mmCIF file of C-alpha atoms in Angstrom:
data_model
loop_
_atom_site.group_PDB
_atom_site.id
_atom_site.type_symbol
_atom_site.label_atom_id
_atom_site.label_comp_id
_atom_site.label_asym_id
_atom_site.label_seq_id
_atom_site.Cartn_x
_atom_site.Cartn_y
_atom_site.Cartn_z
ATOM 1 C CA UNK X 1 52.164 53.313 -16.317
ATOM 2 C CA UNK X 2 51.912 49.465 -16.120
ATOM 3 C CA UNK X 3 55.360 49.093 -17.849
ATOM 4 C CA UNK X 4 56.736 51.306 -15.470
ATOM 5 C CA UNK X 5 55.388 49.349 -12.538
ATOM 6 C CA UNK X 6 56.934 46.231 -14.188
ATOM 7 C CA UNK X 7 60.117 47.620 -14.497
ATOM 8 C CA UNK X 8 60.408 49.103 -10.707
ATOM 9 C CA UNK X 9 59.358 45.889 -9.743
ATOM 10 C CA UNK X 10 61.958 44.034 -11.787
ATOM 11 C CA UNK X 11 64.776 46.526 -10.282
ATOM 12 C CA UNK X 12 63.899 46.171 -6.735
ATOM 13 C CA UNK X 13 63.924 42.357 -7.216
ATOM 14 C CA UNK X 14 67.292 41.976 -9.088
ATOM 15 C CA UNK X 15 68.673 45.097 -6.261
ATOM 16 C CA UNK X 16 67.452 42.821 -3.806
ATOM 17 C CA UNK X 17 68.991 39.649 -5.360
ATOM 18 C CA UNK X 18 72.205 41.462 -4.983
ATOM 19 C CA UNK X 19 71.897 42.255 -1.924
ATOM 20 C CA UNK X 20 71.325 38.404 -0.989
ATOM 21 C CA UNK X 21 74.376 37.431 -3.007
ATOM 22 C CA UNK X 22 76.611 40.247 -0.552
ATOM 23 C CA UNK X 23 75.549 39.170 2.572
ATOM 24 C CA UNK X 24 75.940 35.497 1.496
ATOM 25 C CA UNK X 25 79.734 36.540 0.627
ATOM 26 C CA UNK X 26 79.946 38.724 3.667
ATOM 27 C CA UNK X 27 79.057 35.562 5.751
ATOM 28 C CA UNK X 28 81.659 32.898 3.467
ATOM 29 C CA UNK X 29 84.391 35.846 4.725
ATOM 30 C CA UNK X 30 83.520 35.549 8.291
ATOM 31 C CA UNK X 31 83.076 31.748 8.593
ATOM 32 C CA UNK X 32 86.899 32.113 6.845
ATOM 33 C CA UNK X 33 88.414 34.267 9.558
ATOM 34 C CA UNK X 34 86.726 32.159 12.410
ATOM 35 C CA UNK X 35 87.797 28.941 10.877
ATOM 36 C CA UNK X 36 86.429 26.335 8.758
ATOM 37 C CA UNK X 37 84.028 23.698 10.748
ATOM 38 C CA UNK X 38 84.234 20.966 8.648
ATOM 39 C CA UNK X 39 87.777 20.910 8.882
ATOM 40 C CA UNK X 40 90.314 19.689 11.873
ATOM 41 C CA UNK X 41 91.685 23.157 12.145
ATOM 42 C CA UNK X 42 91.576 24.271 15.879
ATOM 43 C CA UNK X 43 87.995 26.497 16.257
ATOM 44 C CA UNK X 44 86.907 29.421 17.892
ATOM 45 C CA UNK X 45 84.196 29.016 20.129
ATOM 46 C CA UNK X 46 80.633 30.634 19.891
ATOM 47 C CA UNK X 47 81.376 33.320 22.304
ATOM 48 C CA UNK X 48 84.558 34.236 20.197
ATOM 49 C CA UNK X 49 81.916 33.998 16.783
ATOM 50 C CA UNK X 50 78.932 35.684 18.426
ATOM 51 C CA UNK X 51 81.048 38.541 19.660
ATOM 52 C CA UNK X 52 81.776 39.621 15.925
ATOM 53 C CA UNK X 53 80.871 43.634 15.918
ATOM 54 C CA UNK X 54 79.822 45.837 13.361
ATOM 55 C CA UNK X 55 81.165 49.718 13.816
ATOM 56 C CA UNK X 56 77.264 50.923 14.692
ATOM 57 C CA UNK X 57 74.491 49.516 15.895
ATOM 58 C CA UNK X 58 72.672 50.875 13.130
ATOM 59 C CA UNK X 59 74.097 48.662 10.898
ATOM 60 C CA UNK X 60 74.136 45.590 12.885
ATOM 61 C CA UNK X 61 70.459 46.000 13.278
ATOM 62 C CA UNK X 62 69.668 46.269 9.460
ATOM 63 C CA UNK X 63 71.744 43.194 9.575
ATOM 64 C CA UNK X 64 69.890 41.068 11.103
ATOM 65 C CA UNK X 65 66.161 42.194 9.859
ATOM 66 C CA UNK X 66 67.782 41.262 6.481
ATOM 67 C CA UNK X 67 68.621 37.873 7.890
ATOM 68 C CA UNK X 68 64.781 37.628 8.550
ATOM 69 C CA UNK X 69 64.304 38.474 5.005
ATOM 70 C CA UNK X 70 66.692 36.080 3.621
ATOM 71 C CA UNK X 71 65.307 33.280 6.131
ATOM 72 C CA UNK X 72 62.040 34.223 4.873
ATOM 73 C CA UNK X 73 62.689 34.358 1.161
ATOM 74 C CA UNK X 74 64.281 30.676 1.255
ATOM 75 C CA UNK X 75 60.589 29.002 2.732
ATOM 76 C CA UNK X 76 59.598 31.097 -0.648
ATOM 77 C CA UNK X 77 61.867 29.501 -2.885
ATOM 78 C CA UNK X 78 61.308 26.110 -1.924
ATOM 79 C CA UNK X 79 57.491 26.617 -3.029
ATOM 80 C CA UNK X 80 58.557 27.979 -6.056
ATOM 81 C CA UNK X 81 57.022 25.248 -9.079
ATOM 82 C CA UNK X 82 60.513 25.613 -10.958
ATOM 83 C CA UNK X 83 63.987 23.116 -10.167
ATOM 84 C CA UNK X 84 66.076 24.865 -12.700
ATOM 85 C CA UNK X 85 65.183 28.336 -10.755
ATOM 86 C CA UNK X 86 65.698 27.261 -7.336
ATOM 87 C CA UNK X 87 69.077 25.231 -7.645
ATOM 88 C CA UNK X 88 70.546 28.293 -10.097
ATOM 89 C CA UNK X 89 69.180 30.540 -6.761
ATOM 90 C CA UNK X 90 70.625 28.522 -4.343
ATOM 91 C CA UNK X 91 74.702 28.067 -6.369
ATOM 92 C CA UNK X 92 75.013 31.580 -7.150
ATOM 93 C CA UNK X 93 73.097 34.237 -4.709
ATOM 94 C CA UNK X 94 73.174 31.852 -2.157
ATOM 95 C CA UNK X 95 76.367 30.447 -2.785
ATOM 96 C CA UNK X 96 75.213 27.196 -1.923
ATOM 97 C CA UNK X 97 77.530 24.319 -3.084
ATOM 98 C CA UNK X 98 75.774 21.787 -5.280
ATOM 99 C CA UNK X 99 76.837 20.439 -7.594
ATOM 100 C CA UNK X 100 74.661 20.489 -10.995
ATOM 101 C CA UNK X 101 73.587 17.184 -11.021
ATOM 102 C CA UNK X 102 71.339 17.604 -7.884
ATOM 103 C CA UNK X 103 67.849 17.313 -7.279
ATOM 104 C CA UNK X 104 66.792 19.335 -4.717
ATOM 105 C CA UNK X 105 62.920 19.107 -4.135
ATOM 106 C CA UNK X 106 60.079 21.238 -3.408
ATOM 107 C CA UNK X 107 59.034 22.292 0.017
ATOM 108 C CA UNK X 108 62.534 22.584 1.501
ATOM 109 C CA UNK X 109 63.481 24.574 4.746
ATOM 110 C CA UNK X 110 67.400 25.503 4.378
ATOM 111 C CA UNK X 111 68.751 27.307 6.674
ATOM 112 C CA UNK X 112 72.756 29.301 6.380
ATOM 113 C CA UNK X 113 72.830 27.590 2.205
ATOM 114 C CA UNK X 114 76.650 29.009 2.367
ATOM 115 C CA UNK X 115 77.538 26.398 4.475
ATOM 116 C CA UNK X 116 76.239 23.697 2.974
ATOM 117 C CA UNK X 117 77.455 21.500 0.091
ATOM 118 C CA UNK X 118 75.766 18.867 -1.864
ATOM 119 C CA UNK X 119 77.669 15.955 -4.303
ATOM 120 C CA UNK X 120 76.736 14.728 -7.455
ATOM 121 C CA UNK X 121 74.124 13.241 -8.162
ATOM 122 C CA UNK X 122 72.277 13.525 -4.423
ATOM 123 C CA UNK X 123 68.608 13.546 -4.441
ATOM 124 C CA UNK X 124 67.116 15.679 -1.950
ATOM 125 C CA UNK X 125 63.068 14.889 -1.452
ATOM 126 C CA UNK X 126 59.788 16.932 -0.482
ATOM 127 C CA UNK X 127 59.593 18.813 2.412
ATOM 128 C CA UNK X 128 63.750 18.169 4.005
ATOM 129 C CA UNK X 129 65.261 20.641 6.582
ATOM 130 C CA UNK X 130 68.915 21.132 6.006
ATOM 131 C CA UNK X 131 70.839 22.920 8.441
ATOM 132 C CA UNK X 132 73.948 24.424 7.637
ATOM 133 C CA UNK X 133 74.857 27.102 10.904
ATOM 134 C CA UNK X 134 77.765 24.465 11.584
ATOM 135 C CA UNK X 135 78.578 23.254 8.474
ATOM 136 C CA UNK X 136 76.623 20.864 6.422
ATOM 137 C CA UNK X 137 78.323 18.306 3.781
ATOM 138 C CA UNK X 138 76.473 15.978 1.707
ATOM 139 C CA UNK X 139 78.371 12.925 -0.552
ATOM 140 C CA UNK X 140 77.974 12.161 -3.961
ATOM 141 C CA UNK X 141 74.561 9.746 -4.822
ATOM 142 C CA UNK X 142 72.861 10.281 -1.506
ATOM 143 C CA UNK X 143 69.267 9.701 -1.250
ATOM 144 C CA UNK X 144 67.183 12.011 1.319
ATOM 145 C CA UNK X 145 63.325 10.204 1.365
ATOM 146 C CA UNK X 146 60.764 12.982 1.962
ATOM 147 C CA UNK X 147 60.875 14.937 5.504
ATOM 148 C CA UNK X 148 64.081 14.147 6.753
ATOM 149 C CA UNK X 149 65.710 16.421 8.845
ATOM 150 C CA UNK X 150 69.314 17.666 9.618
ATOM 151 C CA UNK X 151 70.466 19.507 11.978
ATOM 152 C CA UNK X 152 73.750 21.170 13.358
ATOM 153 C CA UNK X 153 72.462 23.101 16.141
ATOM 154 C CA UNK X 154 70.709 22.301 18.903
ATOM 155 C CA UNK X 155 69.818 23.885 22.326
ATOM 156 C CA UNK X 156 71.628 22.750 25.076
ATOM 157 C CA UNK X 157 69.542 20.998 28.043
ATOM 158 C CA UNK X 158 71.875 22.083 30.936
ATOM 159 C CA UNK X 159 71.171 26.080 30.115
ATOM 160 C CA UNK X 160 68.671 27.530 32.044
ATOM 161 C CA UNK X 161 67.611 29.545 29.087
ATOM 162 C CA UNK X 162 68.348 26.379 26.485
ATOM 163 C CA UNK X 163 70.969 28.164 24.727
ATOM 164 C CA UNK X 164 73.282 26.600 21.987
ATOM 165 C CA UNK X 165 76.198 27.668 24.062
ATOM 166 C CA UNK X 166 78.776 25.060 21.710
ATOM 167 C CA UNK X 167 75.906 22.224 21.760
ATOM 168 C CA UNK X 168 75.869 21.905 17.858
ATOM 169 C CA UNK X 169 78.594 20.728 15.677
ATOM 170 C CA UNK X 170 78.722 19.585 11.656
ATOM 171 C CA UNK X 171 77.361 17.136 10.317
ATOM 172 C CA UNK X 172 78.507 15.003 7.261
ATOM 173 C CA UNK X 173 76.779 12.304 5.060
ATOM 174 C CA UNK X 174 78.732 9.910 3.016
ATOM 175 C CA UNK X 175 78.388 8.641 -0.826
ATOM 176 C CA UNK X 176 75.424 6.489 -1.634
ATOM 177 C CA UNK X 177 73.945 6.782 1.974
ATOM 178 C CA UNK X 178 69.580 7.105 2.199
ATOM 179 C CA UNK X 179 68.385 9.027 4.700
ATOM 180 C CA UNK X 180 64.375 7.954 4.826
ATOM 181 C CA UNK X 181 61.333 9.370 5.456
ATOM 182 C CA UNK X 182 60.846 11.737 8.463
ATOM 183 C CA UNK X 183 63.898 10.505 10.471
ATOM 184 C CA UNK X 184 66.218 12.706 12.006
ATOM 185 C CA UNK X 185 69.980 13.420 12.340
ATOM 186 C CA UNK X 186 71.108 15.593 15.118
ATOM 187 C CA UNK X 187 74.607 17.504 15.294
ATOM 188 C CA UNK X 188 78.010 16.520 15.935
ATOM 189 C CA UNK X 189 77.101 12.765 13.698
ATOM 190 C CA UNK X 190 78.430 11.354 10.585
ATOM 191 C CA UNK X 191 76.598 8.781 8.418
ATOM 192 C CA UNK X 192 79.065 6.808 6.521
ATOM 193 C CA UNK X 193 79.092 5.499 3.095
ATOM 194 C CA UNK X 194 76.528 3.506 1.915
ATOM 195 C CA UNK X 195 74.705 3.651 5.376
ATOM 196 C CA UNK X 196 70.872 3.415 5.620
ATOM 197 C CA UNK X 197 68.817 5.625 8.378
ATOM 198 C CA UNK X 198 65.565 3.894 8.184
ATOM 199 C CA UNK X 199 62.364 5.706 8.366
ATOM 200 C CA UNK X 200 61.067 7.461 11.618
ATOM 201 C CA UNK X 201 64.564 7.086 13.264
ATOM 202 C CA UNK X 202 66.825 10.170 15.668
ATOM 203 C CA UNK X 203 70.207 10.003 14.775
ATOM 204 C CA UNK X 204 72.472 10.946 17.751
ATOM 205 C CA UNK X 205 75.783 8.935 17.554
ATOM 206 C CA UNK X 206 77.350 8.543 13.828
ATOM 207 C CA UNK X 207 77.007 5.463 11.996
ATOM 208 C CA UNK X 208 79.125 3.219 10.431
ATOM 209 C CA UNK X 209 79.448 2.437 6.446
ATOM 210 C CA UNK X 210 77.144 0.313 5.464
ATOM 211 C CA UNK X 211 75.050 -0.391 8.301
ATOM 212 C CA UNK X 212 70.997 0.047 8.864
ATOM 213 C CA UNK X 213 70.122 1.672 11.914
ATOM 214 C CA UNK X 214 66.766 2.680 12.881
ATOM 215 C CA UNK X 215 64.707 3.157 16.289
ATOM 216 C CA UNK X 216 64.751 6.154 18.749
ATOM 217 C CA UNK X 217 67.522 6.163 19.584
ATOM 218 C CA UNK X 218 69.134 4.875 15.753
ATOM 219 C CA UNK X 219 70.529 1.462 16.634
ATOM 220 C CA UNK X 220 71.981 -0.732 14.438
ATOM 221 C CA UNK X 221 69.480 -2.991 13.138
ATOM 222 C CA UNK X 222 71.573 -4.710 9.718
ATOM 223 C CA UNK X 223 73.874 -4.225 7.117
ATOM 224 C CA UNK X 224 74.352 -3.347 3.799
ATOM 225 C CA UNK X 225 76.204 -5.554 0.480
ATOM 226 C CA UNK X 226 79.072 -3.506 0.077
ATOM 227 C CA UNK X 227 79.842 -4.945 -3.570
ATOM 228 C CA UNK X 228 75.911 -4.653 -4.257
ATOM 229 C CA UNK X 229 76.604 -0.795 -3.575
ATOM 230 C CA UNK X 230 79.799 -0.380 -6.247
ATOM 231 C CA UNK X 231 77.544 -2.304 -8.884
ATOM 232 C CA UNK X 232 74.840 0.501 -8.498
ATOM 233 C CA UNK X 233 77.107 3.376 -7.998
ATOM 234 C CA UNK X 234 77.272 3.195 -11.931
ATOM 235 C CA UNK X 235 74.126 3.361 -12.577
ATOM 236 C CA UNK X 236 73.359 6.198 -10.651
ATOM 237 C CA UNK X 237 75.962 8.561 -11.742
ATOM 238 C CA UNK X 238 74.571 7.881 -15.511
ATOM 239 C CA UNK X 239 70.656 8.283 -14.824
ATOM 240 C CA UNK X 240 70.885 10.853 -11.993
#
């Protein structure tokens, strides 16, 4: 009786697994026929997105109680004692792309993983929010200090109902950048290479290679060696 249990159990988590993966590739083919947002392509707005219909209402409903689900079972995963587990989760049912030399850990909120995509050797710390609804790209040796948050949507302060009616936009962070502890970068910004977002500080215009900004709002507050930066891009590639 027990084994039998076991084995249910092991079916309705693999059948459920697959299930994840499907949707996952169901949403890569829709963010493909409404254009890629991390690209300079011209880009259909969110009416034109949100106005995507299934053929019954049945379905679209099961829809989106999955995308509870899957919502749900990422908090899970980032609780989940194991790195190996949760990065092999995240590249192939989630079709999240990172690359295998990434450190993602524990605690994580990630939100639409199909649009996000992570470079070599990027360490990702306790307890970061990444937000991939508008497209999410992370460079190669990037260091995210615990709590930071990023986000690509946001609600939009002129709606009576605070919508997101076209307020958020992608967001990109270049090689060998450090995003520190608890500070925040809001859509539509790029951090360039070898930048520094000191701790505590709200992102909302991009900044430039090599700079420090910090404060709310981020100003610039220094800069960076650039040739100190291509001595230790060595080392990190071989320890990381």
């Amino acid at each position: 009786m027990f084994s039998k249990v076991i084995s249910i159990l092991v079916v309705l988590y693999l059948l459920d697994h697959l299930i994840t993966f499907l949707y996952c590739k169901l949403q890569v083919h829709k963010d493909k026929k409404y254009g890629d947002l991390m690209s300079d392509k011209p880009q259909y707005t969110n009416a034109e997105v949100m106005s995507y219909r299934f053929p019954k209402k049945q379905i679209k409903a099961l829809f989106h109680l999955y995308k509870g689900w899957i919502r749900y079972k990422l908090n899970l995963l980032g609780r989940i004692p194991c790195h190996a587990y949760r990065n092999w989760i995240l590249r192939h049912i989630y079709l999240m792309k990172i690359d295998k030399r990434v450190v993602i850990y524990g605690g994580f909120e990630i939100r639409f993983p199909w649009k996000i995509e992570v470079g070599e050797g990027t360490i990702i710390g306790d307890e970061c929010k990444l937000d991939g609804r508008n497209g999410l790209k992370i460079g190669r040796n990037v260091n995210f200090s615990t709590g930071a948050w990023i986000w690509t949507e946001q609600h939009d302060i002129n709606d009576a109902m605070f919508g997101s009616n076209n307020s958020g936009g992608p967001v990109e962070i270049g090689d060998r950048a450090w995003i520190s502890s608890r500070s925040v970068i809001l859509p539509h910004n790029t951090i360039g290479e070898g930048a520094v977002v000191a701790a505590g500080a709200v992102v909302t215009k991009s900044v430039p290679a090599y700079t420090i900004v910090g404060g709310v709002p981020a100003k610039i507050i220094g800069q960076r060696s650039h040739t100190l930066n291509y001595e230790f891009s060595g080392i990190h590639e071989a320890f990381w």
